[in-house]
Short mmCIF file of C-alpha atoms in Angstrom, two decimals:
data_model
loop_
_atom_site.label_atom_id
_atom_site.label_comp_id
_atom_site.label_asym_id
_atom_site.label_seq_id
_atom_site.Cartn_x
_atom_site.Cartn_y
_atom_site.Cartn_z
CA MET K 9 163.48 61.57 -15.75
CA LYS K 10 161.89 63.87 -13.18
CA LYS K 11 165.19 65.69 -12.68
CA VAL K 12 165.47 66.18 -16.44
CA SER K 13 161.96 67.65 -16.46
CA LEU K 14 162.89 70.00 -13.64
CA ILE K 15 165.95 71.23 -15.55
CA LEU K 16 163.87 71.70 -18.69
CA LEU K 17 161.30 73.71 -16.75
CA THR K 18 163.97 76.06 -15.39
CA LEU K 19 165.44 76.53 -18.85
CA CYS K 20 161.96 76.98 -20.25
CA LEU K 21 161.25 79.94 -18.03
CA ALA K 22 164.61 81.42 -18.95
CA VAL K 23 164.73 80.70 -22.68
CA SER K 24 161.10 81.63 -23.18
CA ALA K 25 162.44 85.07 -22.38
CA LEU K 26 163.16 84.92 -26.09
CA THR K 27 159.52 84.89 -27.25
CA ALA K 28 157.06 87.95 -27.05
CA VAL K 29 154.64 90.18 -25.10
CA ASP K 30 151.85 92.77 -24.93
CA VAL K 31 153.52 95.97 -23.70
CA SER K 32 150.50 97.33 -21.84
CA ALA K 33 150.16 94.14 -19.79
CA VAL K 34 153.73 93.49 -18.67
CA THR K 35 155.25 96.78 -17.55
CA PRO K 36 156.05 97.04 -13.82
CA ALA K 37 154.00 100.25 -13.63
CA ASP K 38 150.85 98.59 -15.04
CA ASN K 39 151.03 95.09 -13.59
CA ASN K 40 151.94 94.40 -9.95
CA ALA K 41 153.10 90.91 -10.87
CA PHE K 42 156.22 92.47 -12.39
CA ALA K 43 156.91 94.94 -9.57
CA SER K 44 160.02 93.00 -8.52
CA LEU K 45 161.73 94.04 -11.77
CA ILE K 46 162.34 97.55 -10.43
CA THR K 47 164.74 96.03 -7.88
CA PRO K 48 168.36 96.59 -8.96
CA TYR K 49 170.30 93.60 -10.21
CA GLN K 50 172.43 92.45 -7.27
CA PRO K 51 173.50 88.78 -7.35
CA LEU K 52 174.37 88.35 -3.68
CA THR K 53 176.92 85.68 -2.82
CA ALA K 54 176.44 83.03 -0.16
CA ARG K 55 178.91 84.95 2.03
CA VAL K 56 176.77 88.09 1.95
CA ARG K 57 173.55 86.14 2.54
CA GLY K 58 175.07 84.24 5.46
CA MET K 59 176.15 87.54 7.03
CA GLY K 60 172.66 89.01 6.98
CA THR K 61 173.09 90.75 3.59
CA THR K 62 175.78 93.07 4.98
CA GLY K 63 179.14 94.23 3.70
CA VAL K 64 179.02 97.91 2.71
CA ALA K 65 181.96 98.71 5.02
CA VAL K 66 183.64 95.27 4.97
CA THR K 67 183.22 94.16 1.37
CA GLY K 68 185.01 90.97 0.33
CA ARG K 69 186.84 91.18 -2.98
CA SER K 70 184.51 88.67 -4.62
CA ASP K 71 181.56 90.88 -3.56
CA THR K 72 183.07 94.14 -4.84
CA PHE K 73 181.03 94.34 -8.02
CA TYR K 74 177.60 94.53 -6.37
CA VAL K 75 178.18 95.58 -2.74
CA ASN K 76 180.68 98.46 -2.66
CA PRO K 77 183.11 99.30 -5.49
CA ALA K 78 185.35 101.20 -3.05
CA ALA K 79 186.79 97.80 -2.07
CA LEU K 80 188.71 97.85 -5.36
CA ALA K 81 191.03 100.42 -3.77
CA SER K 82 192.76 97.62 -1.84
CA ARG K 83 194.49 96.86 -5.19
CA ARG K 84 194.61 93.18 -4.32
CA PHE K 85 194.43 90.35 -6.82
CA GLU K 86 191.30 88.22 -7.27
CA LEU K 87 190.40 85.83 -10.06
CA SER K 88 187.22 83.78 -10.32
CA VAL K 89 186.93 81.35 -13.27
CA PRO K 90 184.11 80.74 -12.67
CA SER K 91 181.72 80.95 -9.74
CA VAL K 92 178.41 79.09 -9.84
CA GLN K 93 175.61 79.56 -7.31
CA ALA K 94 172.15 78.06 -6.86
CA THR K 95 169.45 79.26 -4.46
CA VAL K 96 166.24 77.40 -3.62
CA TYR K 97 163.41 79.28 -1.87
CA HIS K 98 160.43 77.75 -0.03
CA LEU K 99 162.98 75.29 1.35
CA TYR K 100 160.68 74.04 4.13
CA ASP K 101 157.88 73.44 1.62
CA ALA K 102 160.31 71.59 -0.65
CA ILE K 103 161.56 69.12 1.96
CA LYS K 104 158.50 68.65 4.17
CA GLY K 105 157.29 65.73 2.06
CA GLY K 106 160.69 64.05 2.14
CA GLY K 107 162.58 62.79 -0.87
CA ASP K 108 165.01 64.49 -3.24
CA LEU K 109 165.23 68.28 -2.90
CA PHE K 110 165.74 68.62 -6.65
CA SER K 111 162.89 66.36 -7.71
CA LEU K 112 159.76 67.45 -9.55
CA GLY K 113 157.69 66.63 -6.47
CA SER K 114 159.72 69.07 -4.38
CA LEU K 115 159.17 71.77 -6.99
CA VAL K 116 155.41 71.18 -6.81
CA ASN K 117 155.60 71.50 -3.01
CA MET K 118 157.52 74.77 -3.39
CA ALA K 119 154.93 76.20 -5.78
CA SER K 120 152.14 75.10 -3.43
CA GLY K 121 153.59 77.48 -0.83
CA ILE K 122 153.19 80.62 -2.97
CA GLN K 123 151.36 83.32 -0.99
CA ASP K 124 150.15 86.89 -1.50
CA GLY K 125 152.59 89.25 -3.22
CA TYR K 126 155.68 88.43 -5.18
CA GLY K 127 158.44 85.98 -4.31
CA ARG K 128 160.74 83.40 -5.88
CA LEU K 129 161.10 79.69 -6.39
CA MET K 130 164.77 79.55 -7.33
CA ASP K 131 167.62 81.35 -9.01
CA LEU K 132 170.83 80.26 -10.70
CA ASP K 133 173.90 82.50 -10.93
CA ALA K 134 177.18 82.22 -12.80
CA GLY K 135 180.01 84.70 -13.05
CA LEU K 136 183.60 85.50 -13.95
CA SER K 137 185.60 88.24 -12.26
CA PHE K 138 189.07 89.73 -12.12
CA THR K 139 190.50 92.47 -9.89
CA ALA K 140 194.04 93.83 -9.72
CA GLY K 141 195.73 97.20 -9.23
CA GLY K 142 192.47 98.94 -8.40
CA PHE K 143 190.68 97.78 -11.55
CA GLY K 144 187.87 95.24 -11.71
CA LEU K 145 186.10 93.42 -14.53
CA GLY K 146 183.14 91.12 -13.94
CA ILE K 147 180.59 89.20 -16.00
CA ASN K 148 177.47 87.83 -14.33
CA THR K 149 174.27 86.15 -15.44
CA THR K 150 171.26 85.06 -13.40
CA ILE K 151 168.15 83.02 -14.17
CA VAL K 152 165.21 83.57 -11.82
CA ILE K 153 161.80 81.93 -11.43
CA ASN K 154 159.57 84.61 -9.88
CA THR K 155 156.15 84.06 -8.30
CA PHE K 156 153.12 86.27 -7.72
CA GLY K 157 149.88 85.55 -5.90
CA GLU K 158 146.84 87.77 -5.32
CA ASP K 159 143.03 87.76 -5.09
CA GLY K 160 142.93 84.29 -3.58
CA GLN K 161 145.05 82.76 -6.33
CA TYR K 162 147.85 81.17 -4.34
CA GLY K 163 149.85 77.98 -4.59
CA LEU K 164 149.45 76.24 -7.94
CA GLU K 165 146.80 78.80 -8.92
CA ALA K 166 149.32 81.66 -8.67
CA ASP K 167 151.51 83.07 -11.43
CA LEU K 168 155.11 82.52 -12.45
CA PHE K 169 157.35 84.38 -14.82
CA GLY K 170 160.92 83.79 -15.90
CA GLU K 171 163.61 86.44 -15.69
CA VAL K 172 167.12 86.55 -17.14
CA ARG K 173 169.66 89.13 -16.03
CA ALA K 174 173.17 89.59 -17.37
CA ALA K 175 175.75 92.28 -16.77
CA ILE K 176 179.27 93.29 -17.71
CA SER K 177 180.82 95.42 -14.96
CA LEU K 178 183.91 97.62 -15.10
CA GLY K 179 185.18 99.43 -12.03
CA TYR K 180 188.07 101.30 -10.48
CA GLY K 181 189.01 102.15 -6.90
CA TYR K 182 191.61 104.48 -5.43
CA ARG K 183 192.96 104.91 -1.89
CA PHE K 184 193.90 108.26 -0.34
CA GLN K 185 196.34 107.58 2.49
CA LEU K 186 195.98 109.93 5.48
CA PRO K 187 198.03 110.41 8.67
CA LEU K 188 197.52 108.33 11.81
CA ASP K 189 196.57 105.15 9.91
CA PHE K 190 193.46 106.69 8.39
CA SER K 191 192.64 106.27 4.70
CA ILE K 192 189.76 106.95 2.33
CA ASP K 193 188.80 104.55 -0.46
CA VAL K 194 186.66 105.70 -3.36
CA GLY K 195 185.35 103.55 -6.17
CA ALA K 196 183.01 103.54 -9.14
CA MET K 197 181.40 100.71 -11.06
CA VAL K 198 179.62 101.04 -14.40
CA ARG K 199 177.84 98.13 -16.00
CA PHE K 200 175.90 97.21 -19.08
CA SER K 201 172.88 95.41 -17.66
CA TYR K 202 170.58 93.24 -19.79
CA LEU K 203 167.08 92.18 -18.73
CA ALA K 204 164.63 89.77 -20.34
CA TYR K 205 161.45 88.43 -18.80
CA THR K 206 158.49 86.37 -19.87
CA ASP K 207 154.79 87.05 -19.72
CA ILE K 208 152.79 85.38 -16.94
CA ILE K 209 152.81 81.58 -16.79
CA GLY K 210 150.46 79.60 -14.56
CA ALA K 211 152.22 78.00 -11.59
CA ASP K 212 150.52 74.69 -12.38
CA ILE K 213 153.11 74.26 -15.17
CA VAL K 214 155.40 72.73 -12.52
CA SER K 215 153.06 69.74 -12.26
CA ASN K 216 152.79 69.36 -16.06
CA PRO K 217 156.34 69.10 -17.43
CA ASP K 218 155.00 67.80 -20.72
CA ASP K 219 153.73 71.35 -21.41
CA VAL K 220 157.26 72.77 -21.39
CA THR K 221 157.73 72.59 -25.16
CA ASN K 222 154.43 74.33 -25.82
CA VAL K 223 155.27 77.09 -23.35
CA LEU K 224 158.59 77.65 -25.09
CA GLN K 225 156.76 78.25 -28.35
CA THR K 226 153.98 80.52 -27.09
CA THR K 227 155.20 82.63 -24.15
CA PRO K 228 155.97 86.27 -25.07
CA ILE K 229 158.86 88.41 -23.80
CA MET K 230 160.25 91.87 -23.15
CA ALA K 231 163.97 92.52 -23.45
CA GLY K 232 166.14 95.57 -22.94
CA PHE K 233 169.08 97.17 -21.18
CA SER K 234 170.27 99.83 -18.78
CA ILE K 235 173.67 101.30 -17.94
CA PRO K 236 173.66 101.87 -14.16
CA ILE K 237 176.49 103.28 -12.06
CA ASP K 238 177.49 102.52 -8.45
CA LEU K 239 179.60 104.97 -6.44
CA GLY K 240 181.22 103.90 -3.17
CA LEU K 241 183.30 105.36 -0.35
CA ASN K 242 185.03 103.76 2.63
CA VAL K 243 186.75 105.48 5.55
CA ASN K 244 189.32 103.14 7.07
CA MET K 245 190.33 103.84 10.67
CA PRO K 246 192.81 102.41 13.17
CA TYR K 247 192.13 99.15 14.99
CA GLY K 248 190.15 97.70 12.09
CA PHE K 249 187.14 100.04 12.13
CA SER K 250 185.57 101.32 8.90
CA LEU K 251 182.64 103.35 7.62
CA GLY K 252 181.12 102.82 4.18
CA VAL K 253 178.59 104.51 1.93
CA VAL K 254 177.42 103.42 -1.51
CA ALA K 255 175.00 105.04 -3.97
CA ARG K 256 173.64 102.10 -5.90
CA ASN K 257 172.03 101.82 -9.33
CA LEU K 258 172.25 105.45 -10.46
CA ASN K 259 170.98 105.89 -14.03
CA GLY K 260 169.04 102.63 -13.71
CA ARG K 261 166.44 103.28 -16.40
CA PHE K 262 165.69 100.26 -18.60
CA TYR K 263 164.91 100.69 -22.30
CA MET K 264 162.77 97.75 -23.35
CA THR K 265 161.43 96.28 -26.58
CA GLY K 266 158.46 93.98 -27.01
CA PHE K 267 158.24 91.29 -29.67
CA ASP K 268 155.23 89.57 -31.19
CA GLY K 269 156.93 86.21 -31.21
CA TYR K 270 160.12 84.22 -31.23
CA GLU K 271 160.58 84.58 -34.99
CA GLU K 272 160.28 88.37 -34.81
CA PHE K 273 162.91 88.45 -32.09
CA LEU K 274 165.38 86.50 -34.27
CA LYS K 275 164.81 88.88 -37.19
CA ASP K 276 165.31 92.01 -35.10
CA PRO K 277 167.03 91.13 -31.79
CA LEU K 278 167.99 94.76 -31.12
CA GLY K 279 164.45 96.03 -31.64
CA GLY K 280 165.48 98.61 -34.23
CA LYS K 281 162.36 98.42 -36.39
CA SER K 282 159.74 101.12 -35.90
CA SER K 283 157.03 98.46 -35.65
CA SER K 284 158.57 97.08 -32.46
CA ASP K 285 156.78 97.99 -29.24
CA LYS K 286 158.99 99.99 -26.92
CA PHE K 287 158.75 101.32 -23.39
CA SER K 288 161.02 102.17 -20.49
CA PHE K 289 160.91 102.09 -16.71
CA ASN K 290 163.12 103.13 -13.82
CA SER K 291 164.66 100.59 -11.49
CA ASP K 292 165.19 101.77 -7.92
CA TRP K 293 168.34 103.48 -6.71
CA SER K 294 169.41 103.45 -3.08
CA LEU K 295 171.87 105.05 -0.70
CA ASP K 296 173.22 102.46 1.73
CA ALA K 297 175.59 102.95 4.65
CA GLY K 298 177.55 100.59 6.87
CA ILE K 299 179.81 100.31 9.89
CA GLY K 300 182.37 97.54 10.15
CA TRP K 301 185.19 96.10 12.22
CA SER K 302 187.65 93.38 11.33
CA LEU K 303 190.84 91.92 12.76
CA ASN K 304 193.27 89.64 10.95
CA THR K 305 195.36 87.00 12.75
CA TRP K 306 196.70 83.63 11.61
CA TYR K 307 194.35 81.63 13.82
CA ALA K 308 191.10 83.68 13.84
CA SER K 309 189.91 86.69 11.84
CA PRO K 310 186.60 88.12 13.10
CA THR K 311 184.44 90.59 11.16
CA ILE K 312 181.36 92.50 12.34
CA ALA K 313 179.12 94.56 10.03
CA ILE K 314 176.06 96.77 10.52
CA ASP K 315 174.32 98.09 7.39
CA PHE K 316 171.42 100.45 6.80
CA ARG K 317 169.58 99.88 3.52
CA ASP K 318 168.01 102.75 1.58
CA ILE K 319 168.67 105.42 4.20
CA VAL K 320 166.93 108.06 2.07
CA GLY K 321 163.70 106.05 2.12
CA MET K 322 164.18 105.43 5.83
CA CYS K 323 164.53 109.14 6.59
CA VAL K 324 161.59 110.40 4.49
CA ASP K 325 159.08 107.97 6.01
CA LYS K 326 156.79 110.20 8.08
CA ASP K 327 155.32 107.33 10.12
CA PHE K 328 158.64 105.72 10.95
CA THR K 329 158.25 102.88 13.46
CA PHE K 330 160.52 100.25 15.01
CA ARG K 331 159.23 97.77 12.44
CA ASP K 332 160.29 100.15 9.67
CA PHE K 333 163.70 100.51 11.31
CA MET K 334 164.15 96.73 11.28
CA TYR K 335 163.18 96.67 7.60
CA HIS K 336 166.22 98.84 6.81
CA LEU K 337 168.68 97.22 9.27
CA ASN K 338 171.08 94.35 8.54
CA ILE K 339 173.64 92.96 11.00
CA GLY K 340 176.26 90.31 10.25
CA ALA K 341 179.36 88.62 11.62
CA GLU K 342 182.02 86.27 10.29
CA VAL K 343 184.92 84.43 11.87
CA ARG K 344 187.64 82.88 9.73
CA LEU K 345 189.46 80.06 11.50
CA LEU K 346 192.97 78.96 10.46
CA SER K 347 192.58 80.73 7.10
CA PHE K 348 190.28 78.10 5.60
CA LEU K 349 187.01 77.81 7.58
CA ASP K 350 184.45 80.65 7.71
CA ILE K 351 181.54 80.68 10.17
CA ARG K 352 178.87 83.32 9.56
CA GLY K 353 175.65 84.61 11.05
CA GLY K 354 173.42 87.62 10.66
CA LEU K 355 170.11 89.40 11.03
CA SER K 356 168.51 90.81 7.87
CA GLN K 357 165.27 92.81 8.11
CA GLY K 358 164.44 90.96 11.31
CA TYR K 359 165.28 87.47 9.98
CA TRP K 360 168.33 85.47 11.07
CA SER K 361 170.76 83.79 8.69
CA LEU K 362 173.61 81.28 8.94
CA GLY K 363 176.51 80.47 6.66
CA LEU K 364 179.66 78.39 6.28
CA GLY K 365 182.62 78.65 3.94
CA LEU K 366 185.46 76.26 3.14
CA ASP K 367 188.49 77.80 1.42
CA LEU K 368 190.92 75.27 -0.08
CA TRP K 369 193.18 77.75 -1.87
CA ALA K 370 191.87 77.64 -5.47
CA PHE K 371 188.59 75.91 -4.62
CA LYS K 372 185.99 77.45 -2.34
CA VAL K 373 182.52 76.30 -1.27
CA ASP K 374 180.05 78.53 0.58
CA VAL K 375 176.57 77.72 1.86
CA ALA K 376 173.95 79.89 3.54
CA TYR K 377 170.50 79.43 5.03
CA PHE K 378 168.47 82.63 5.32
CA ARG K 379 165.09 84.27 5.16
CA GLN K 380 164.46 87.10 2.69
CA GLU K 381 161.74 89.70 3.05
CA PHE K 382 159.64 90.12 -0.10
CA GLY K 383 157.01 92.34 1.51
CA GLN K 384 156.94 96.09 2.06
CA THR K 385 157.54 95.92 5.82
CA ALA K 386 159.58 93.69 8.12
CA GLY K 387 157.78 90.44 8.88
CA GLU K 388 155.22 90.75 6.07
CA TYR K 389 156.33 87.97 3.71
CA GLY K 390 159.64 86.29 4.50
CA LEU K 391 160.75 83.30 2.43
CA ASP K 392 163.38 80.85 3.61
CA GLY K 393 166.15 80.00 1.19
CA PHE K 394 169.26 77.87 0.87
CA THR K 395 172.26 78.92 -1.24
CA VAL K 396 175.25 76.90 -2.43
CA ARG K 397 178.16 78.63 -4.16
CA ILE K 398 181.21 77.01 -5.74
CA ASN K 399 184.11 79.18 -6.79
CA ILE K 400 187.27 78.20 -8.63
CA GLY K 401 189.97 80.84 -8.63
CA TYR K 402 192.23 82.86 -6.37
CA ASP K 403 191.14 85.37 -3.73
CA ARG K 404 193.74 86.44 -1.16
#
């Protein structure tokens, strides 16, 4: 029964993204609780997380859609039908009391660990993807339970809000072959990105599952869309070396509509009526760069990656320190053994990560344990998380 309540709570925070909201109170510019919404939609796989959130220069085909579209230029075939991934944050808080990780008691422990600033409790991802001949088509959706604490209101006194993201991505990559085993890959990805999020919900809801139905009926929402573009470039060199650059989330402005209630949303889901509250906000764009090396053999295939996040922001910071440098630096490595076992490790914004993958032809399982920085500087507010991803398909 407790597991059923936990599932209902997760769906509550997602589906209540179909109720309504006061525009002036829920825009990212006016309310810090929603500041995380300006972050571009990037559903990172367990492989990327296990490798320290790297991959700009060594993107796997299943990561093409949100890491670097230039990887489509390999023209190789990949089919995922589907992939499902779950991530739990505050993992230490969830298991410190013992018992079932997915019990209601563990969720209460997780919420009790909410600190200053914004973070997450969990997210669920599902997706379909297909790549062949340089083209790529992907469909992804993510449900997120976000947290926010401030002014001494932490733990169960903090705030939650649900977030639903969905995207349809279409991309193309092309390879320019050069002499001496050099080549240049270019790629572009355009997506229709949908966002819906609820108004603030008290974190104590996790200890009162009987309130779920009432929350579904009363929590307001904002919903809207953007059409962002990613542009990527890879320079492939002899002996497995590569350089990569990607401009991410260009044209990332969201056009949102507010609704007075669930019934109004059903009558006008596209927000076309003049009485509907409307606003817009920009989600961040970034210019990321990476260096990579990989070697393929039948018994062991190592990969090393070094990425620099948001290099424009890194360069314009006048008081740039070593701590700031670590905030922008990600390092990762992967070794594939006998074509079916992947061992991964990395360093992301100063936090280490570990990952494993098991590839049984059409069935693949990946896990990762990591820490993610939710603060503005390295070491400010890192949350531990555990990701499990199951993928059915073909990726060779």
